Amino acid sequence: MPKVYNWHIGREMEYPYEESRPEKQVAWVFDINKCIECQTCTVACKTTWTSGKGQESMFWNNVETKPYGGYPIGWDLSILPKLGEQVWNENNVYEGKTVFESAPQGEKVNGYLPSDEDYAHFNLGEDECTEIIEKGAFFQGIHKAWMFYLARICNHCTYPACLAACPRKAIYKRKEDGIVLVDQTRCRGYRECVKACPYKKVFFNMVTRTSEKCIACFPLIERGEQPRCVQTCIGKIRLMGFLSPPEKIRRDNPLDFLVYYKKVALPLYPQFGLEPNVYYIPPVHVPREFLYQMFGPMVDEAIETYRSASEDKELLGALLLFTSTQKIIHSFRVKGDYVYGYDDKGNEVVKVPFTEPLYIRPYFDGKRNVYRHTVT
Amino acid sequence: MSKGFVLPFIGTLLGMLVSCGKAEEKPIEGFSQEIIAIRVSDTIPLTNPDAKVWQEAPAVLIELKPQNMIPPIIQDAVIKQLTVRAIYNDDYFGMLLEWEDPTKDDIINVDKFTDQVAIQFPITPENPGSFMMGNKGAPVHIIHWKAIWQRDIEQGYLDIQDLYPNMWVDLYYFKKQPIYSEFTEEGVKMPRVEEFSPEQNDYNPAIKMRNPVSLIERQIPVEEAFAEGFGTFTTQLHQDAFAWGKYEDGRWRVIFVRPMVSPDSRDAPLPAETMVAFAVWDGSANQVGGRKQYTPWIPLKLQ
């Protein structure tokens, strides 16, 4: 089996195909700290792409409550024990096995196929926190129990397990932007991809009898717009853009800046070995042991950087770009008290102030002879 | 190590040696090493496995092996043998395949798989190539029957409400003509995908793209395909074959019929001596694609 380099785990690993990075890689940063689980992203995706027959319980985008929630039920709890011991050494190199390296004989990927019931309760565990809150309890500076919302889409991985497992080569990764797609004319519904994807983001459509997955809203991306789930995000937790190839990273590319330079956003379960391309800013209030398991060994540094954003205008500027425009931001610059976002041709697509301007109007509107409900 | 594991392994090893021309595979007692097709004067029955004409051909027992060479694999064969009868007349060639399977699996869901059987002929019998779906330069002709396809024809295309009878969806689609579930005197009426217009099927891409596994107007439960190696299974433009299965008393009996001479260049010829190979899938054992029982090439003689 060929060896490929996976920078998330700091080493080479086995993968069924040779390393072949796209010209640019579609990627997202999700700031977990800001997610309120309103599910607007979920509904935007659902109404855009999966309102057809056979897609009733299919959510390309979902938001689940951690630690107990999961869609399909227990997806991460089911795959994690299969990997065995997951140890990182002092140089942040993963010493355990990936889903490719731990595959049983005769399999390309170590996976499992969920049952139909696993997809039947999309938000089981919603808002459940880790402990019972006693009557009369109130916030005293430290949370007694914790939970957080994890928004999930297809990670459009650099080393997709779905693509590796498909015996028909019906899944492909686009060279121009790294989007991973299932060819709906070629798929024969073997479900090897559903079984292989550790994030369980390839779904079986029982009416068409083929597998379907998030397409990264490629019709939008192709005309320079961010996907639906990003455009509609109420909490402004999302930023979509392109990661540059490792040898061409740019500080003024907001994705490169957050992921490569500041290292404030981390991959979900990097130990799976897929080099996923949705990067998460970890939740600051969650016990570190849980976060190390979920986001790898760089959690402490990421949270420290995030917490110091108020003193780092460039970082704060990049964070202000989240869900600030429909357009894809290829580069950004901080000038004075504004951050500017530019498209691929250098045209300004957004200008965000560091401080929202505040205008206070009088209570009485003399022109209309009414009192105002709000004066700001 | 169980005997069930050792035998297929040795069989595989011997198979590899035979292909190198260094050793002869010894016949396993009880299993035939060739199939004789008998010429009959009657017509070939399309759907009746109890027709008398089948008795004119000898029942041949064939050993099935687990596909444990190329990932994804199965470790052990759950269906270990296949009974084959072959007959032909001036126009058609027929085969009756029988095997034991305690469960009839004719639905598909994310975790449900269908029973299937396929026969394979070399397109170039003088150079049959790999028995594993052929190889470059030695293509094969595959005729593939699935229980789900026959169910689609007998009972209508398997739809979501057949799998979940109590389900309810407010509406499908957000176009000019949304499709609603309706309350009727008989109860909730869910729309069937067969009733959808082409525009409404925009939301079912595989149906829209006419993927051969998503044919809602399927006429025959069989698919003819061309292949020249793993992952190259390609549905033929001309479908000239037919198959029909009957499940009774824990046993599948499936009839395959194809023309003796086909104008389709991707259909294998049927000279007096050629080869044939089989593959069988058990849905209950989650078998699909490469996870199957197979046979290597078996000589087929038309008497």
mmCIF file with all atom_site columns, C-alpha atoms in Angstrom, chain A residues 197-361:
data_model
loop_
_atom_site.group_PDB
_atom_site.id
_atom_site.type_symbol
_atom_site.label_atom_id
_atom_site.label_alt_id
_atom_site.label_comp_id
_atom_site.label_asym_id
_atom_site.label_entity_id
_atom_site.label_seq_id
_atom_site.pdbx_PDB_ins_code
_atom_site.Cartn_x
_atom_site.Cartn_y
_atom_site.Cartn_z
_atom_site.occupancy
_atom_site.B_iso_or_equiv
_atom_site.pdbx_formal_charge
_atom_site.auth_seq_id
_atom_site.auth_comp_id
_atom_site.auth_asym_id
_atom_site.auth_atom_id
_atom_site.pdbx_PDB_model_num
ATOM 1   C CA . CYS A 1 197 ? -16.423 6.906  6.367  1.00 0.00 ? 197 CYS A CA 1
ATOM 2   C CA . PRO A 1 198 ? -15.629 7.218  10.089 1.00 0.00 ? 198 PRO A CA 1
ATOM 3   C CA . TYR A 1 199 ? -17.590 10.484 10.245 1.00 0.00 ? 199 TYR A CA 1
ATOM 4   C CA . LYS A 1 200 ? -20.596 8.696  8.703  1.00 0.00 ? 200 LYS A CA 1
ATOM 5   C CA . LYS A 1 201 ? -21.142 11.484 6.208  1.00 0.00 ? 201 LYS A CA 1
ATOM 6   C CA . VAL A 1 202 ? -21.956 9.280  3.237  1.00 0.00 ? 202 VAL A CA 1
ATOM 7   C CA . PHE A 1 203 ? -25.591 8.190  3.280  1.00 0.00 ? 203 PHE A CA 1
ATOM 8   C CA . PHE A 1 204 ? -27.539 5.450  1.559  1.00 0.00 ? 204 PHE A CA 1
ATOM 9   C CA . ASN A 1 205 ? -30.644 6.498  -0.338 1.00 0.00 ? 205 ASN A CA 1
ATOM 10  C CA . MET A 1 206 ? -32.988 3.515  -0.152 1.00 0.00 ? 206 MET A CA 1
ATOM 11  C CA . VAL A 1 207 ? -35.136 4.790  -3.025 1.00 0.00 ? 207 VAL A CA 1
ATOM 12  C CA . THR A 1 208 ? -32.420 5.455  -5.601 1.00 0.00 ? 208 THR A CA 1
ATOM 13  C CA . ARG A 1 209 ? -30.312 2.662  -4.018 1.00 0.00 ? 209 ARG A CA 1
ATOM 14  C CA . THR A 1 210 ? -27.167 4.728  -4.347 1.00 0.00 ? 210 THR A CA 1
ATOM 15  C CA . SER A 1 211 ? -24.996 6.529  -1.806 1.00 0.00 ? 211 SER A CA 1
ATOM 16  C CA . GLU A 1 212 ? -25.189 10.300 -1.519 1.00 0.00 ? 212 GLU A CA 1
ATOM 17  C CA . LYS A 1 213 ? -23.213 12.918 0.362  1.00 0.00 ? 213 LYS A CA 1
ATOM 18  C CA . CYS A 1 214 ? -22.550 16.627 0.878  1.00 0.00 ? 214 CYS A CA 1
ATOM 19  C CA . ILE A 1 215 ? -21.486 18.212 -2.407 1.00 0.00 ? 215 ILE A CA 1
ATOM 20  C CA . ALA A 1 216 ? -20.077 21.348 -0.728 1.00 0.00 ? 216 ALA A CA 1
ATOM 21  C CA . CYS A 1 217 ? -22.775 23.310 -2.645 1.00 0.00 ? 217 CYS A CA 1
ATOM 22  C CA . PHE A 1 218 ? -20.410 23.198 -5.631 1.00 0.00 ? 218 PHE A CA 1
ATOM 23  C CA . PRO A 1 219 ? -22.771 25.158 -7.897 1.00 0.00 ? 219 PRO A CA 1
ATOM 24  C CA . LEU A 1 220 ? -22.380 28.061 -5.430 1.00 0.00 ? 220 LEU A CA 1
ATOM 25  C CA . ILE A 1 221 ? -18.627 27.586 -4.993 1.00 0.00 ? 221 ILE A CA 1
ATOM 26  C CA . GLU A 1 222 ? -18.164 27.576 -8.756 1.00 0.00 ? 222 GLU A CA 1
ATOM 27  C CA . ARG A 1 223 ? -19.653 31.067 -8.930 1.00 0.00 ? 223 ARG A CA 1
ATOM 28  C CA . GLY A 1 224 ? -17.597 32.355 -6.024 1.00 0.00 ? 224 GLY A CA 1
ATOM 29  C CA . GLU A 1 225 ? -20.112 31.947 -3.208 1.00 0.00 ? 225 GLU A CA 1
ATOM 30  C CA . GLN A 1 226 ? -19.877 30.137 0.107  1.00 0.00 ? 226 GLN A CA 1
ATOM 31  C CA . PRO A 1 227 ? -22.150 27.109 0.703  1.00 0.00 ? 227 PRO A CA 1
ATOM 32  C CA . ARG A 1 228 ? -25.687 27.410 2.067  1.00 0.00 ? 228 ARG A CA 1
ATOM 33  C CA . CYS A 1 229 ? -24.769 26.233 5.570  1.00 0.00 ? 229 CYS A CA 1
ATOM 34  C CA . VAL A 1 230 ? -22.202 29.043 5.824  1.00 0.00 ? 230 VAL A CA 1
ATOM 35  C CA . GLN A 1 231 ? -24.338 31.774 4.271  1.00 0.00 ? 231 GLN A CA 1
ATOM 36  C CA . THR A 1 232 ? -27.262 31.105 6.596  1.00 0.00 ? 232 THR A CA 1
ATOM 37  C CA . CYS A 1 233 ? -25.351 30.657 9.873  1.00 0.00 ? 233 CYS A CA 1
ATOM 38  C CA . ILE A 1 234 ? -27.142 32.731 12.514 1.00 0.00 ? 234 ILE A CA 1
ATOM 39  C CA . GLY A 1 235 ? -24.301 32.539 15.036 1.00 0.00 ? 235 GLY A CA 1
ATOM 40  C CA . LYS A 1 236 ? -21.720 33.468 12.392 1.00 0.00 ? 236 LYS A CA 1
ATOM 41  C CA . ILE A 1 237 ? -19.601 30.509 13.417 1.00 0.00 ? 237 ILE A CA 1
ATOM 42  C CA . ARG A 1 238 ? -18.549 29.499 9.911  1.00 0.00 ? 238 ARG A CA 1
ATOM 43  C CA . LEU A 1 239 ? -16.018 30.517 7.321  1.00 0.00 ? 239 LEU A CA 1
ATOM 44  C CA . MET A 1 240 ? -15.507 28.640 4.077  1.00 0.00 ? 240 MET A CA 1
ATOM 45  C CA . GLY A 1 241 ? -12.540 29.169 1.806  1.00 0.00 ? 241 GLY A CA 1
ATOM 46  C CA . PHE A 1 242 ? -9.626  27.352 0.264  1.00 0.00 ? 242 PHE A CA 1
ATOM 47  C CA . LEU A 1 243 ? -6.511  26.021 1.943  1.00 0.00 ? 243 LEU A CA 1
ATOM 48  C CA . SER A 1 244 ? -3.431  26.499 -0.195 1.00 0.00 ? 244 SER A CA 1
ATOM 49  C CA . PRO A 1 245 ? -1.154  23.537 -0.926 1.00 0.00 ? 245 PRO A CA 1
ATOM 50  C CA . PRO A 1 246 ? 1.438   23.230 1.899  1.00 0.00 ? 246 PRO A CA 1
ATOM 51  C CA . GLU A 1 247 ? 4.241   24.772 -0.201 1.00 0.00 ? 247 GLU A CA 1
ATOM 52  C CA . LYS A 1 248 ? 2.132   27.778 -1.239 1.00 0.00 ? 248 LYS A CA 1
ATOM 53  C CA . ILE A 1 249 ? 0.473   28.916 1.979  1.00 0.00 ? 249 ILE A CA 1
ATOM 54  C CA . ARG A 1 250 ? -0.324  32.622 2.272  1.00 0.00 ? 250 ARG A CA 1
ATOM 55  C CA . ARG A 1 251 ? -0.723  34.635 5.443  1.00 0.00 ? 251 ARG A CA 1
ATOM 56  C CA . ASP A 1 252 ? -3.413  36.805 3.853  1.00 0.00 ? 252 ASP A CA 1
ATOM 57  C CA . ASN A 1 253 ? -5.575  33.769 3.010  1.00 0.00 ? 253 ASN A CA 1
ATOM 58  C CA . PRO A 1 254 ? -7.947  33.625 6.011  1.00 0.00 ? 254 PRO A CA 1
ATOM 59  C CA . LEU A 1 255 ? -8.087  29.807 5.935  1.00 0.00 ? 255 LEU A CA 1
ATOM 60  C CA . ASP A 1 256 ? -4.301  29.431 5.723  1.00 0.00 ? 256 ASP A CA 1
ATOM 61  C CA . PHE A 1 257 ? -3.944  32.068 8.442  1.00 0.00 ? 257 PHE A CA 1
ATOM 62  C CA . LEU A 1 258 ? -6.284  30.402 10.935 1.00 0.00 ? 258 LEU A CA 1
ATOM 63  C CA . VAL A 1 259 ? -5.218  26.822 10.251 1.00 0.00 ? 259 VAL A CA 1
ATOM 64  C CA . TYR A 1 260 ? -1.504  26.974 9.348  1.00 0.00 ? 260 TYR A CA 1
ATOM 65  C CA . TYR A 1 261 ? -0.239  30.218 10.893 1.00 0.00 ? 261 TYR A CA 1
ATOM 66  C CA . LYS A 1 262 ? -2.306  30.676 14.041 1.00 0.00 ? 262 LYS A CA 1
ATOM 67  C CA . LYS A 1 263 ? -3.224  26.978 14.488 1.00 0.00 ? 263 LYS A CA 1
ATOM 68  C CA . VAL A 1 264 ? -6.377  28.150 16.247 1.00 0.00 ? 264 VAL A CA 1
ATOM 69  C CA . ALA A 1 265 ? -8.627  25.683 14.393 1.00 0.00 ? 265 ALA A CA 1
ATOM 70  C CA . LEU A 1 266 ? -8.108  21.933 14.584 1.00 0.00 ? 266 LEU A CA 1
ATOM 71  C CA . PRO A 1 267 ? -9.277  18.881 12.642 1.00 0.00 ? 267 PRO A CA 1
ATOM 72  C CA . LEU A 1 268 ? -11.984 16.602 14.049 1.00 0.00 ? 268 LEU A CA 1
ATOM 73  C CA . TYR A 1 269 ? -10.540 13.249 15.156 1.00 0.00 ? 269 TYR A CA 1
ATOM 74  C CA . PRO A 1 270 ? -7.225  13.629 13.292 1.00 0.00 ? 270 PRO A CA 1
ATOM 75  C CA . GLN A 1 271 ? -6.283  10.127 14.468 1.00 0.00 ? 271 GLN A CA 1
ATOM 76  C CA . PHE A 1 272 ? -8.721  8.632  11.951 1.00 0.00 ? 272 PHE A CA 1
ATOM 77  C CA . GLY A 1 273 ? -6.072  9.561  9.367  1.00 0.00 ? 273 GLY A CA 1
ATOM 78  C CA . LEU A 1 274 ? -8.258  11.211 6.717  1.00 0.00 ? 274 LEU A CA 1
ATOM 79  C CA . GLU A 1 275 ? -6.862  14.760 6.945  1.00 0.00 ? 275 GLU A CA 1
ATOM 80  C CA . PRO A 1 276 ? -10.377 16.225 7.236  1.00 0.00 ? 276 PRO A CA 1
ATOM 81  C CA . ASN A 1 277 ? -10.865 19.786 5.996  1.00 0.00 ? 277 ASN A CA 1
ATOM 82  C CA . VAL A 1 278 ? -13.397 21.148 8.441  1.00 0.00 ? 278 VAL A CA 1
ATOM 83  C CA . TYR A 1 279 ? -11.366 22.794 11.206 1.00 0.00 ? 279 TYR A CA 1
ATOM 84  C CA . TYR A 1 280 ? -12.862 23.541 14.603 1.00 0.00 ? 280 TYR A CA 1
ATOM 85  C CA . ILE A 1 281 ? -11.991 26.187 17.142 1.00 0.00 ? 281 ILE A CA 1
ATOM 86  C CA . PRO A 1 282 ? -12.328 24.008 20.266 1.00 0.00 ? 282 PRO A CA 1
ATOM 87  C CA . PRO A 1 283 ? -14.841 24.937 22.979 1.00 0.00 ? 283 PRO A CA 1
ATOM 88  C CA . VAL A 1 284 ? -12.937 26.675 25.779 1.00 0.00 ? 284 VAL A CA 1
ATOM 89  C CA . HIS A 1 285 ? -15.015 25.359 28.724 1.00 0.00 ? 285 HIS A CA 1
ATOM 90  C CA . VAL A 1 286 ? -14.831 21.624 28.005 1.00 0.00 ? 286 VAL A CA 1
ATOM 91  C CA . PRO A 1 287 ? -12.456 19.316 29.960 1.00 0.00 ? 287 PRO A CA 1
ATOM 92  C CA . ARG A 1 288 ? -9.189  19.072 28.072 1.00 0.00 ? 288 ARG A CA 1
ATOM 93  C CA . GLU A 1 289 ? -9.048  15.258 28.081 1.00 0.00 ? 289 GLU A CA 1
ATOM 94  C CA . PHE A 1 290 ? -12.226 15.157 26.040 1.00 0.00 ? 290 PHE A CA 1
ATOM 95  C CA . LEU A 1 291 ? -10.880 17.762 23.639 1.00 0.00 ? 291 LEU A CA 1
ATOM 96  C CA . TYR A 1 292 ? -7.515  15.982 23.216 1.00 0.00 ? 292 TYR A CA 1
ATOM 97  C CA . GLN A 1 293 ? -9.394  12.887 22.105 1.00 0.00 ? 293 GLN A CA 1
ATOM 98  C CA . MET A 1 294 ? -11.574 14.848 19.708 1.00 0.00 ? 294 MET A CA 1
ATOM 99  C CA . PHE A 1 295 ? -9.148  17.423 18.270 1.00 0.00 ? 295 PHE A CA 1
ATOM 100 C CA . GLY A 1 296 ? -5.674  16.026 18.956 1.00 0.00 ? 296 GLY A CA 1
ATOM 101 C CA . PRO A 1 297 ? -2.752  17.309 20.999 1.00 0.00 ? 297 PRO A CA 1
ATOM 102 C CA . MET A 1 298 ? -2.780  20.961 19.832 1.00 0.00 ? 298 MET A CA 1
ATOM 103 C CA . VAL A 1 299 ? -5.877  21.891 21.838 1.00 0.00 ? 299 VAL A CA 1
ATOM 104 C CA . ASP A 1 300 ? -4.105  23.854 24.606 1.00 0.00 ? 300 ASP A CA 1
ATOM 105 C CA . GLU A 1 301 ? -2.283  26.110 22.165 1.00 0.00 ? 301 GLU A CA 1
ATOM 106 C CA . ALA A 1 302 ? -5.412  26.646 20.058 1.00 0.00 ? 302 ALA A CA 1
ATOM 107 C CA . ILE A 1 303 ? -7.489  27.709 23.067 1.00 0.00 ? 303 ILE A CA 1
ATOM 108 C CA . GLU A 1 304 ? -4.713  29.953 24.357 1.00 0.00 ? 304 GLU A CA 1
ATOM 109 C CA . THR A 1 305 ? -4.461  31.654 20.965 1.00 0.00 ? 305 THR A CA 1
ATOM 110 C CA . TYR A 1 306 ? -8.227  32.007 20.745 1.00 0.00 ? 306 TYR A CA 1
ATOM 111 C CA . ARG A 1 307 ? -8.425  33.540 24.201 1.00 0.00 ? 307 ARG A CA 1
ATOM 112 C CA . SER A 1 308 ? -5.793  36.101 23.280 1.00 0.00 ? 308 SER A CA 1
ATOM 113 C CA . ALA A 1 309 ? -7.606  37.191 20.111 1.00 0.00 ? 309 ALA A CA 1
ATOM 114 C CA . SER A 1 310 ? -8.600  40.498 21.675 1.00 0.00 ? 310 SER A CA 1
ATOM 115 C CA . GLU A 1 311 ? -4.892  41.429 21.728 1.00 0.00 ? 311 GLU A CA 1
ATOM 116 C CA . ASP A 1 312 ? -4.191  40.195 18.206 1.00 0.00 ? 312 ASP A CA 1
ATOM 117 C CA . LYS A 1 313 ? -5.905  42.461 15.709 1.00 0.00 ? 313 LYS A CA 1
ATOM 118 C CA . GLU A 1 314 ? -5.014  40.295 12.712 1.00 0.00 ? 314 GLU A CA 1
ATOM 119 C CA . LEU A 1 315 ? -6.549  37.217 14.351 1.00 0.00 ? 315 LEU A CA 1
ATOM 120 C CA . LEU A 1 316 ? -9.577  39.120 15.533 1.00 0.00 ? 316 LEU A CA 1
ATOM 121 C CA . GLY A 1 317 ? -9.975  40.489 12.036 1.00 0.00 ? 317 GLY A CA 1
ATOM 122 C CA . ALA A 1 318 ? -9.945  36.993 10.529 1.00 0.00 ? 318 ALA A CA 1
ATOM 123 C CA . LEU A 1 319 ? -12.534 35.849 13.077 1.00 0.00 ? 319 LEU A CA 1
ATOM 124 C CA . LEU A 1 320 ? -14.779 38.784 12.164 1.00 0.00 ? 320 LEU A CA 1
ATOM 125 C CA . LEU A 1 321 ? -14.996 37.515 8.598  1.00 0.00 ? 321 LEU A CA 1
ATOM 126 C CA . PHE A 1 322 ? -17.099 34.497 9.666  1.00 0.00 ? 322 PHE A CA 1
ATOM 127 C CA . THR A 1 323 ? -20.451 34.510 7.832  1.00 0.00 ? 323 THR A CA 1
ATOM 128 C CA . SER A 1 324 ? -19.906 38.160 6.955  1.00 0.00 ? 324 SER A CA 1
ATOM 129 C CA . THR A 1 325 ? -20.553 37.763 3.240  1.00 0.00 ? 325 THR A CA 1
ATOM 130 C CA . GLN A 1 326 ? -22.002 35.325 0.708  1.00 0.00 ? 326 GLN A CA 1
ATOM 131 C CA . LYS A 1 327 ? -18.826 35.569 -1.346 1.00 0.00 ? 327 LYS A CA 1
ATOM 132 C CA . ILE A 1 328 ? -15.766 33.390 -0.903 1.00 0.00 ? 328 ILE A CA 1
ATOM 133 C CA . ILE A 1 329 ? -12.946 35.372 0.702  1.00 0.00 ? 329 ILE A CA 1
ATOM 134 C CA . HIS A 1 330 ? -9.589  34.586 -0.890 1.00 0.00 ? 330 HIS A CA 1
ATOM 135 C CA . SER A 1 331 ? -7.556  37.164 1.007  1.00 0.00 ? 331 SER A CA 1
ATOM 136 C CA . PHE A 1 332 ? -8.034  39.615 3.857  1.00 0.00 ? 332 PHE A CA 1
ATOM 137 C CA . ARG A 1 333 ? -6.351  42.667 5.329  1.00 0.00 ? 333 ARG A CA 1
ATOM 138 C CA . VAL A 1 334 ? -6.765  44.657 8.524  1.00 0.00 ? 334 VAL A CA 1
ATOM 139 C CA . LYS A 1 335 ? -6.698  48.433 7.971  1.00 0.00 ? 335 LYS A CA 1
ATOM 140 C CA . GLY A 1 336 ? -7.461  50.735 10.864 1.00 0.00 ? 336 GLY A CA 1
ATOM 141 C CA . ASP A 1 337 ? -10.592 49.588 12.617 1.00 0.00 ? 337 ASP A CA 1
ATOM 142 C CA . TYR A 1 338 ? -11.851 47.511 9.730  1.00 0.00 ? 338 TYR A CA 1
ATOM 143 C CA . VAL A 1 339 ? -11.093 44.131 8.256  1.00 0.00 ? 339 VAL A CA 1
ATOM 144 C CA . TYR A 1 340 ? -11.462 43.796 4.491  1.00 0.00 ? 340 TYR A CA 1
ATOM 145 C CA . GLY A 1 341 ? -12.161 40.620 2.537  1.00 0.00 ? 341 GLY A CA 1
ATOM 146 C CA . TYR A 1 342 ? -11.265 40.218 -1.152 1.00 0.00 ? 342 TYR A CA 1
ATOM 147 C CA . ASP A 1 343 ? -12.295 37.748 -3.846 1.00 0.00 ? 343 ASP A CA 1
ATOM 148 C CA . ASP A 1 344 ? -9.883  35.842 -6.105 1.00 0.00 ? 344 ASP A CA 1
ATOM 149 C CA . LYS A 1 345 ? -9.467  38.896 -8.367 1.00 0.00 ? 345 LYS A CA 1
ATOM 150 C CA . GLY A 1 346 ? -8.660  41.199 -5.468 1.00 0.00 ? 346 GLY A CA 1
ATOM 151 C CA . ASN A 1 347 ? -12.044 42.948 -5.474 1.00 0.00 ? 347 ASN A CA 1
ATOM 152 C CA . GLU A 1 348 ? -13.336 43.951 -2.069 1.00 0.00 ? 348 GLU A CA 1
ATOM 153 C CA . VAL A 1 349 ? -16.299 41.777 -1.125 1.00 0.00 ? 349 VAL A CA 1
ATOM 154 C CA . VAL A 1 350 ? -16.730 42.718 2.520  1.00 0.00 ? 350 VAL A CA 1
ATOM 155 C CA . LYS A 1 351 ? -15.700 45.361 5.053  1.00 0.00 ? 351 LYS A CA 1
ATOM 156 C CA . VAL A 1 352 ? -16.345 44.554 8.716  1.00 0.00 ? 352 VAL A CA 1
ATOM 157 C CA . PRO A 1 353 ? -15.796 47.042 11.561 1.00 0.00 ? 353 PRO A CA 1
ATOM 158 C CA . PHE A 1 354 ? -14.024 45.877 14.708 1.00 0.00 ? 354 PHE A CA 1
ATOM 159 C CA . THR A 1 355 ? -16.592 47.744 16.744 1.00 0.00 ? 355 THR A CA 1
ATOM 160 C CA . GLU A 1 356 ? -20.166 47.977 15.588 1.00 0.00 ? 356 GLU A CA 1
ATOM 161 C CA . PRO A 1 357 ? -21.031 51.656 15.206 1.00 0.00 ? 357 PRO A CA 1
ATOM 162 C CA . LEU A 1 358 ? -23.505 52.781 17.815 1.00 0.00 ? 358 LEU A CA 1
ATOM 163 C CA . TYR A 1 359 ? -26.157 55.374 17.045 1.00 0.00 ? 359 TYR A CA 1
ATOM 164 C CA . ILE A 1 360 ? -28.561 56.562 19.692 1.00 0.00 ? 360 ILE A CA 1
ATOM 165 C CA . ARG A 1 361 ? -31.716 58.224 18.492 1.00 0.00 ? 361 ARG A CA 1
#
